[in-house]
CSV table of C-alpha atoms in Angstrom, one decimal:
chain,number,residue,atom,x,y,z
Q,451,MET,CA,0.0,0.0,0.0
Q,452,ILE,CA,2.6,2.4,1.0
Q,453,ILE,CA,4.8,1.6,-2.0
Q,454,ASN,CA,1.9,2.7,-4.3
Q,455,PHE,CA,1.3,5.7,-2.2
Q,456,ILE,CA,4.7,7.3,-2.2
Q,457,PRO,CA,5.4,7.8,-5.9
Q,458,ALA,CA,2.1,9.7,-6.3
Q,459,MET,CA,3.1,12.2,-3.8
Q,460,GLY,CA,4.5,15.4,-5.1
Q,461,ASN,CA,4.0,14.4,-8.8
Q,462,ASN,CA,1.5,17.2,-9.3
Q,463,ALA,CA,-0.7,19.5,-7.3
Q,464,GLU,CA,-3.8,17.3,-7.7
Q,465,ASP,CA,-2.1,14.3,-6.3
Q,466,MET,CA,-0.9,16.3,-3.4
Q,467,ASP,CA,-4.4,17.7,-2.8
Q,468,MET,CA,-5.9,14.2,-3.0
Q,469,GLN,CA,-3.4,12.9,-0.4
Q,470,LEU,CA,-4.0,15.9,1.9
Q,471,TRP,CA,-7.7,15.6,1.7
Q,472,ALA,CA,-7.5,12.0,2.6
Q,473,TYR,CA,-5.3,13.0,5.5
Q,474,ILE,CA,-7.7,15.7,6.7
Q,475,ASP,CA,-10.7,13.4,6.4
Q,476,LYS,CA,-8.8,10.7,8.2
Q,477,GLN,CA,-9.3,8.4,5.3
Q,478,CYS,CA,-5.7,7.2,4.9
Q,479,SER,CA,-3.9,4.4,6.7
Q,480,ASP,CA,-1.7,5.0,9.8
Q,481,ALA,CA,1.5,4.6,7.6
Q,482,GLU,CA,0.2,7.1,5.1
Q,483,ALA,CA,-0.8,9.5,7.8
Q,484,GLN,CA,2.6,9.3,9.4
Q,485,LEU,CA,4.3,9.9,6.0
Q,486,ILE,CA,2.1,12.9,5.3
Q,487,THR,CA,2.8,14.3,8.8
Q,488,THR,CA,6.5,14.1,8.0
Q,489,LEU,CA,6.1,15.8,4.6
Q,490,ILE,CA,4.0,18.6,6.1
Q,491,ALA,CA,6.7,19.1,8.8
Q,492,THR,CA,9.6,19.0,6.3
Q,493,ASP,CA,8.4,20.2,2.9
Q,494,LYS,CA,7.3,23.9,2.5
Q,495,ASP,CA,5.0,23.2,-0.4
Q,496,TRP,CA,3.2,20.5,1.5
Q,497,ALA,CA,2.9,22.7,4.6
Q,498,THR,CA,1.5,25.6,2.7
Q,499,GLN,CA,-1.0,23.5,0.8
Q,500,TYR,CA,-2.1,21.7,4.0
Q,501,LYS,CA,-2.7,24.9,5.8
Q,502,GLN,CA,-4.8,26.2,3.0
Q,503,LEU,CA,-6.9,23.1,2.7
Q,504,LEU,CA,-7.4,22.9,6.4
Q,505,SER,CA,-8.6,26.5,6.5
Q,506,PHE,CA,-11.0,25.7,3.6
Q,507,ASN,CA,-12.2,22.6,5.4
Q,508,ASN,CA,-12.8,24.5,8.6
Q,509,GLU,CA,-14.7,27.1,6.7
Q,510,LEU,CA,-16.9,24.4,5.1
Q,511,SER,CA,-17.5,22.8,8.5
Q,512,SER,CA,-18.8,26.0,10.0
Q,513,THR,CA,-21.3,26.5,7.2
Q,514,GLU,CA,-24.8,26.6,8.6
Q,515,PRO,CA,-27.9,24.9,7.2
Q,516,GLU,CA,-30.6,26.9,5.5
Q,517,GLN,CA,-33.8,27.8,7.4
Q,518,PRO,CA,-37.1,26.6,6.1
Q,519,SER,CA,-40.2,28.7,6.8
Q,520,MET,CA,-41.5,29.1,10.4
Q,521,ARG,CA,-44.6,27.0,9.5
Q,522,PHE,CA,-42.6,24.1,8.2
Q,523,SER,CA,-43.0,21.8,11.2
Q,524,LYS,CA,-46.7,22.6,11.6
Q,525,ASN,CA,-47.3,22.0,7.9
Q,526,VAL,CA,-45.6,18.5,8.2
Q,527,MET,CA,-47.6,17.7,11.3
Q,528,ASP,CA,-50.8,18.8,9.6
Q,529,SER,CA,-50.0,16.6,6.6
Q,530,ILE,CA,-49.4,13.5,8.6
Q,531,THR,CA,-52.6,13.9,10.6
Q,532,ALA,CA,-54.6,12.0,8.0
Q,533,THR,CA,-51.7,9.7,7.1
Q,534,LYS,CA,-51.5,6.2,8.4
Q,535,ILE,CA,-48.2,4.4,9.0
Q,536,ALA,CA,-47.9,1.6,6.5
Q,537,PRO,CA,-47.2,-1.9,7.9
Q,538,ALA,CA,-43.5,-3.0,7.6
Q,539,THR,CA,-42.7,-4.6,4.3
Q,540,LYS,CA,-41.4,-7.8,6.0
Q,541,THR,CA,-44.8,-8.4,7.5
Q,542,TYR,CA,-46.5,-9.0,4.2
Q,543,VAL,CA,-43.8,-10.7,2.2
Q,544,ASN,CA,-44.2,-14.4,3.1
Q,545,PRO,CA,-40.7,-16.0,3.3
Q,546,TRP,CA,-42.3,-19.4,2.4
Q,547,VAL,CA,-43.2,-18.1,-1.0
Q,548,LEU,CA,-39.5,-17.3,-1.6
Q,549,ARG,CA,-38.5,-20.7,-0.2
Q,550,GLY,CA,-41.0,-22.4,-2.5
Q,551,ILE,CA,-39.6,-20.7,-5.6
Q,552,ALA,CA,-36.1,-21.6,-4.5
Q,553,GLY,CA,-37.2,-25.3,-4.0
Q,554,VAL,CA,-38.7,-25.5,-7.5
Q,555,PHE,CA,-35.4,-24.3,-9.0
Q,556,GLY,CA,-33.3,-26.5,-6.9
Q,557,LEU,CA,-35.4,-29.5,-7.9
Q,558,LEU,CA,-35.2,-28.4,-11.6
Q,559,LEU,CA,-31.4,-28.2,-11.4
Q,560,VAL,CA,-31.0,-31.6,-9.7
Q,561,THR,CA,-33.3,-33.2,-12.3
Q,562,VAL,CA,-31.2,-31.7,-15.2
Q,563,PHE,CA,-28.0,-32.8,-13.5
Q,564,ILE,CA,-29.2,-36.3,-13.0
Q,565,TYR,CA,-30.4,-36.5,-16.6
Q,566,ILE,CA,-27.0,-35.3,-17.9
Q,567,LEU,CA,-25.2,-37.8,-15.7
Q,568,SER,CA,-27.4,-40.6,-16.9
Q,569,GLY,CA,-26.4,-39.7,-20.5
Q,570,LEU,CA,-22.7,-39.9,-19.8
Q,571,ASN,CA,-20.7,-42.6,-21.6
Q,572,TRP,CA,-18.2,-43.9,-19.0
Q,573,ASN,CA,-16.2,-45.8,-21.6
Q,574,THR,CA,-12.7,-44.2,-21.4
Q,575,ALA,CA,-11.4,-45.9,-24.5
Q,576,PRO,CA,-9.5,-43.5,-26.8
Q,577,GLY,CA,-11.7,-41.8,-29.3
Q,578,ALA,CA,-14.9,-42.6,-27.5
Q,579,SER,CA,-17.0,-39.6,-26.7
Q,580,SER,CA,-17.5,-39.2,-22.9
Q,581,PHE,CA,-20.8,-37.5,-23.3
Q,582,HIS,CA,-23.7,-38.7,-25.2
Q,583,LEU,CA,-27.3,-37.5,-25.1
Q,584,ASP,CA,-30.1,-39.3,-26.8
Q,585,TYR,CA,-31.8,-36.4,-28.5
Q,586,SER,CA,-34.2,-38.7,-30.3
Q,587,LYS,CA,-36.1,-39.0,-27.0
Q,588,MET,CA,-36.7,-35.3,-27.0
Q,589,GLU,CA,-39.6,-33.9,-28.8
Q,590,THR,CA,-38.9,-31.3,-31.4
Q,591,GLY,CA,-42.1,-29.3,-30.7
Q,592,SER,CA,-42.2,-25.9,-29.0
Q,593,TRP,CA,-44.0,-27.1,-25.8
Q,594,TRP,CA,-41.0,-26.3,-23.7
Q,595,ILE,CA,-40.7,-22.6,-24.7
Q,596,PRO,CA,-43.5,-21.3,-22.4
Q,597,PHE,CA,-42.3,-23.5,-19.7
Q,598,ALA,CA,-38.7,-22.1,-20.0
Q,599,LEU,CA,-40.0,-18.5,-20.1
Q,600,VAL,CA,-42.1,-19.0,-17.0
Q,601,ASN,CA,-39.0,-20.5,-15.3
Q,602,ILE,CA,-36.8,-17.6,-16.4
Q,603,VAL,CA,-39.3,-15.0,-15.0
Q,604,LEU,CA,-39.6,-16.9,-11.7
Q,605,LEU,CA,-35.8,-17.1,-11.5
Q,606,ILE,CA,-35.5,-13.3,-12.1
Q,607,ILE,CA,-38.1,-12.7,-9.4
Q,608,PHE,CA,-36.3,-15.0,-7.0
Q,609,ILE,CA,-32.9,-13.4,-7.6
Q,610,ASP,CA,-34.4,-9.9,-7.2
Q,611,ALA,CA,-36.0,-10.9,-3.9
Q,612,VAL,CA,-32.8,-12.4,-2.6
Q,613,LEU,CA,-30.7,-9.4,-3.6
Q,614,ARG,CA,-33.2,-7.0,-2.0
Q,615,ARG,CA,-33.2,-8.9,1.2
Q,616,ARG,CA,-29.4,-9.0,1.3
Q,617,ARG,CA,-29.2,-5.3,0.6
Q,618,THR,CA,-31.7,-4.5,3.4
Q,619,ALA,CA,-29.9,-6.7,5.8
Q,620,HIS,CA,-26.6,-4.9,5.0
Q,621,LYS,CA,-28.2,-1.6,5.6
H,566,MET,CA,-33.6,18.2,27.1
H,567,GLN,CA,-35.6,17.1,24.1
H,568,GLU,CA,-32.4,16.7,22.1
H,569,ALA,CA,-31.2,14.1,24.5
H,570,ILE,CA,-34.0,11.7,23.5
H,571,GLN,CA,-32.7,9.1,21.1
H,572,ASP,CA,-34.2,8.9,17.6
H,573,ALA,CA,-34.9,5.2,18.1
H,574,ASP,CA,-37.0,6.0,21.3
H,575,ILE,CA,-39.0,8.6,19.4
H,576,ILE,CA,-39.6,6.2,16.5
H,577,GLN,CA,-40.9,3.6,18.9
H,578,ARG,CA,-43.3,6.2,20.5
H,579,VAL,CA,-44.6,7.2,17.1
H,580,LEU,CA,-45.0,3.6,16.0
H,581,LYS,CA,-47.0,3.0,19.2
H,582,GLY,CA,-49.4,5.7,18.1
H,583,GLU,CA,-48.0,8.8,19.7
H,584,GLN,CA,-48.1,10.8,16.4
H,585,GLN,CA,-47.1,14.1,18.1
H,586,ALA,CA,-43.7,12.7,19.0
H,587,PHE,CA,-42.8,12.8,15.3
H,588,SER,CA,-42.6,16.6,15.6
H,589,ILE,CA,-39.4,16.1,17.6
H,590,LEU,CA,-37.8,14.4,14.6
H,591,VAL,CA,-39.1,17.1,12.3
H,592,ASP,CA,-37.7,19.9,14.5
H,593,ARG,CA,-34.4,18.0,14.8
H,594,TYR,CA,-33.8,17.4,11.1
H,595,GLN,CA,-35.8,20.0,9.2
H,596,HIS,CA,-32.9,22.3,8.6
H,597,PHE,CA,-30.7,19.6,7.2
H,598,VAL,CA,-33.4,18.0,5.0
H,599,PHE,CA,-34.4,21.5,3.7
H,600,THR,CA,-30.7,22.4,3.0
H,601,ILE,CA,-30.1,19.1,1.1
H,602,VAL,CA,-33.2,19.5,-1.0
H,603,LEU,CA,-32.5,23.2,-1.6
H,604,ARG,CA,-29.0,22.4,-2.8
H,605,MET,CA,-30.5,20.0,-5.4
H,606,VAL,CA,-33.5,22.0,-6.7
H,607,ASN,CA,-32.2,25.5,-5.9
H,608,ASN,CA,-35.7,27.0,-5.4
H,609,ARG,CA,-37.0,27.7,-1.9
H,610,GLU,CA,-40.7,27.1,-2.6
H,611,GLU,CA,-40.0,23.8,-4.3
H,612,ALA,CA,-37.4,22.8,-1.6
H,613,GLU,CA,-39.9,23.5,1.1
H,614,GLU,CA,-42.6,21.3,-0.6
H,615,LEU,CA,-40.1,18.5,-1.2
H,616,ALA,CA,-38.7,18.6,2.3
H,617,GLN,CA,-42.3,18.3,3.6
H,618,ASP,CA,-42.9,15.4,1.3
H,619,THR,CA,-39.7,13.8,2.6
H,620,PHE,CA,-41.0,13.9,6.2
H,621,VAL,CA,-44.5,12.7,5.2
H,622,LYS,CA,-42.9,9.7,3.4
H,623,ALA,CA,-40.7,9.0,6.3
H,624,TYR,CA,-43.7,9.0,8.6
H,625,ARG,CA,-45.7,6.7,6.3
H,626,PHE,CA,-42.9,4.2,6.0
H,627,LEU,CA,-41.5,4.5,9.5
H,628,ALA,CA,-42.3,0.8,10.3
H,629,ASP,CA,-39.8,-0.1,7.6
H,630,PHE,CA,-36.9,1.8,9.3
H,631,ASN,CA,-34.6,-0.7,11.0
H,632,ASN,CA,-31.9,0.5,13.3
H,633,ASN,CA,-29.1,-0.8,11.2
H,634,SER,CA,-28.4,2.7,10.0
H,635,LYS,CA,-28.9,6.1,11.6
H,636,PHE,CA,-32.4,7.6,11.2
H,637,SER,CA,-30.8,10.7,9.6
H,638,THR,CA,-29.1,8.5,6.9
H,639,TRP,CA,-32.4,6.8,6.2
H,640,LEU,CA,-34.2,10.2,6.1
H,641,TYR,CA,-31.6,11.8,3.8
H,642,SER,CA,-32.0,8.8,1.4
H,643,ILE,CA,-35.7,9.6,1.2
H,644,ALA,CA,-34.9,13.3,0.6
H,645,ASN,CA,-32.4,12.3,-2.1
H,646,ASN,CA,-34.8,10.0,-3.9
H,647,THR,CA,-37.7,12.5,-3.6
H,648,CYS,CA,-35.5,15.1,-5.3
H,649,LEU,CA,-34.3,12.8,-8.0
H,650,SER,CA,-37.9,11.8,-8.8
H,651,PHE,CA,-38.9,15.5,-8.8
H,652,LEU,CA,-36.1,16.5,-11.1
H,653,ARG,CA,-36.9,13.6,-13.5
H,654,LYS,CA,-40.5,14.6,-13.7
H,655,LYS,CA,-39.7,18.2,-14.1
H,656,GLN,CA,-37.4,17.6,-17.0
H,657,GLY,CA,-39.6,14.8,-18.5
H,658,ILE,CA,-36.6,12.6,-19.4
H,659,THR,CA,-35.1,9.5,-17.9
H,660,ILE,CA,-31.8,10.0,-16.3
H,661,SER,CA,-29.4,8.0,-14.3
H,662,ALA,CA,-28.0,9.4,-11.0
H,663,GLU,CA,-24.8,7.5,-11.7
H,664,GLU,CA,-24.2,9.5,-14.9
H,665,GLY,CA,-23.8,12.6,-12.9
H,666,GLN,CA,-26.4,14.4,-15.1
H,667,ILE,CA,-28.5,15.7,-12.3
H,668,SER,CA,-26.3,18.8,-12.3
H,669,LEU,CA,-27.6,19.6,-15.7
H,670,LEU,CA,-31.2,19.3,-14.7
H,671,ALA,CA,-31.3,21.3,-11.5
H,672,GLU,CA,-32.1,24.9,-12.0
H,673,ARG,CA,-29.0,26.8,-10.9
H,674,THR,CA,-31.0,29.9,-10.5
H,675,GLY,CA,-32.1,32.1,-7.6
H,676,MET,CA,-29.6,33.0,-5.0
H,677,ALA,CA,-26.8,31.2,-6.7
H,678,GLU,CA,-26.9,33.4,-9.7
H,679,LYS,CA,-26.7,36.6,-7.7
H,680,ALA,CA,-23.1,37.7,-7.9
H,681,PRO,CA,-21.9,39.0,-4.6
H,682,SER,CA,-22.0,42.8,-4.5
H,683,ARG,CA,-19.0,44.3,-2.9
H,684,SER,CA,-21.2,47.0,-1.3
H,685,GLU,CA,-23.1,44.3,0.6
H,686,GLU,CA,-21.8,43.1,3.8
H,687,ARG,CA,-21.8,39.3,3.8
H,688,SER,CA,-20.5,37.0,6.4
H,689,GLN,CA,-18.0,34.4,5.5
H,690,LYS,CA,-20.5,31.7,6.1
H,691,ALA,CA,-23.1,33.3,3.8
H,692,LEU,CA,-20.5,33.6,1.1
H,693,MET,CA,-19.5,30.0,1.4
H,694,ALA,CA,-23.2,29.0,1.2
H,695,LEU,CA,-23.5,31.1,-2.0
H,696,ALA,CA,-20.4,29.4,-3.4
H,697,ILE,CA,-21.8,26.0,-2.6
H,698,GLN,CA,-25.1,26.9,-4.4
H,699,LYS,CA,-23.0,27.6,-7.6
H,700,LEU,CA,-21.9,24.0,-7.6
H,701,PRO,CA,-23.7,21.4,-9.7
H,702,ALA,CA,-26.6,19.9,-7.7
H,703,GLN,CA,-25.0,16.6,-7.0
H,704,ASP,CA,-21.7,18.2,-5.8
H,705,ALA,CA,-23.6,20.7,-3.6
H,706,GLU,CA,-25.6,17.8,-2.1
H,707,LEU,CA,-22.4,15.9,-1.4
H,708,ILE,CA,-20.8,18.8,0.4
H,709,THR,CA,-24.0,19.5,2.4
H,710,LEU,CA,-24.2,15.8,3.5
H,711,PHE,CA,-20.6,15.6,4.5
H,712,TYR,CA,-20.1,19.0,6.2
H,713,MET,CA,-23.5,20.1,7.5
H,714,ALA,CA,-25.4,16.8,7.9
H,715,GLU,CA,-22.2,15.2,9.2
H,716,GLN,CA,-22.7,12.0,7.3
H,717,SER,CA,-19.7,9.7,6.8
H,718,LEU,CA,-18.5,8.6,3.3
H,719,ASP,CA,-20.1,5.2,3.8
H,720,GLU,CA,-23.4,6.8,4.9
H,721,ILE,CA,-23.3,9.1,1.9
H,722,GLY,CA,-22.8,6.0,-0.3
H,723,THR,CA,-26.0,4.6,1.3
H,724,ILE,CA,-27.9,7.8,0.7
H,725,THR,CA,-26.9,8.2,-2.9
H,726,GLY,CA,-26.7,4.5,-3.7
H,727,THR,CA,-23.1,4.7,-4.7
H,728,ASP,CA,-19.8,3.0,-3.7
H,729,THR,CA,-17.8,4.6,-0.9
H,730,ASN,CA,-14.7,5.0,-3.0
H,731,HIS,CA,-16.8,6.7,-5.7
H,732,VAL,CA,-18.2,9.1,-3.1
H,733,LYS,CA,-14.6,9.8,-1.9
H,734,VAL,CA,-13.5,10.7,-5.5
H,735,LYS,CA,-16.7,12.8,-6.1
H,736,LEU,CA,-16.2,14.7,-2.8
H,737,PHE,CA,-12.6,15.5,-3.8
H,738,ARG,CA,-13.8,16.8,-7.2
H,739,ALA,CA,-16.6,18.8,-5.6
H,740,ARG,CA,-14.2,20.5,-3.2
H,741,GLN,CA,-11.9,21.3,-6.1
H,742,LYS,CA,-14.8,22.8,-8.0
H,743,LEU,CA,-15.8,24.8,-5.0
H,744,LYS,CA,-12.2,26.1,-4.7
H,745,THR,CA,-12.3,27.2,-8.3
H,746,ILE,CA,-15.7,29.0,-7.8
H,747,ILE,CA,-14.4,30.8,-4.7
H,748,GLU,CA,-11.3,31.9,-6.6
H,749,LYS,CA,-13.4,33.1,-9.5
H,750,TYR,CA,-16.3,34.8,-7.7
H,751,TYR,CA,-15.3,35.4,-4.1
H,752,SER,CA,-11.5,35.8,-4.2
H,753,ASN,CA,-11.7,39.2,-2.4
H,754,GLU,CA,-14.1,38.2,0.3
H,755,LEU,CA,-12.7,34.8,0.9
H,756,SER,CA,-9.0,35.6,0.2
H,757,HIS,CA,-7.8,33.7,3.2
H,758,LEU,CA,-8.9,30.4,1.6
């Protein structure tokens, strides 16, 4: 980390600013912070720039928020008088629905896997194909298209639900 | 003494039916929500309306708030999304927040366009606020969230739906732009920066 960090320093003003902002925001590692402390103490350019950015940072930190109108709070409270709190999302999403969809796909995958295994030719003789599927058993009609489409849609719904739950859990 | 009451306790009281307790949260966060919204839409009337919408939405979906994040972070996420929806509707086009195009959509009018008059006496803080309003909407929002609303880079990432490293880079760029604006418009008044 520190090896990548050092050459960037002092190459140009933007690099220097970036390292100094990371230092001010306490977003750099201990080793990087120590190195920048040394540079500020020994290098005039670094010291000047640090002083300037720190002053800028302090000015920004002291900026006060804007004031809404005096009636703001009352307006909000008036608006929510007739509003009902909606029930939590997790109370009306049945986890068994998600588990059911997952089960269907699991079963489908296992079935396909077993079918493929049953079609394998275990003869290891040279030139023999190790994989053989009897396509003649399969119908050539288009019966499977709607079935596949429904499965794809269900798969997308399931992945979406899982990702949403994970994201919520992370938050 | 009211400030000492934790957000989580207030939320529990509201969820139990004590609607008036929500006013404590409104009083506590109205300035920050209003400022964030104002930085994005740059119009006081619209900002006031959107800030009110933010609180009404927060109230309606309060049961969905889990204590995994700060209430303020959750509230600012609602404010951010409310503003984005508003700007999209206003412009009538579909945009992506990731593309950084919001800046082109927000009206950079009103106070921001008023060049500071030397004859007017302005405080340093007011000048800084004016300089922030000259930034593109997304950059102004980022600066406001970081410095005024005191949100960490991770929390800003949660609010804006972006990666923390991306936020870090964008904050750096926003500050660089702000420095340029100060040098261009307010170099006399803010010469010490």
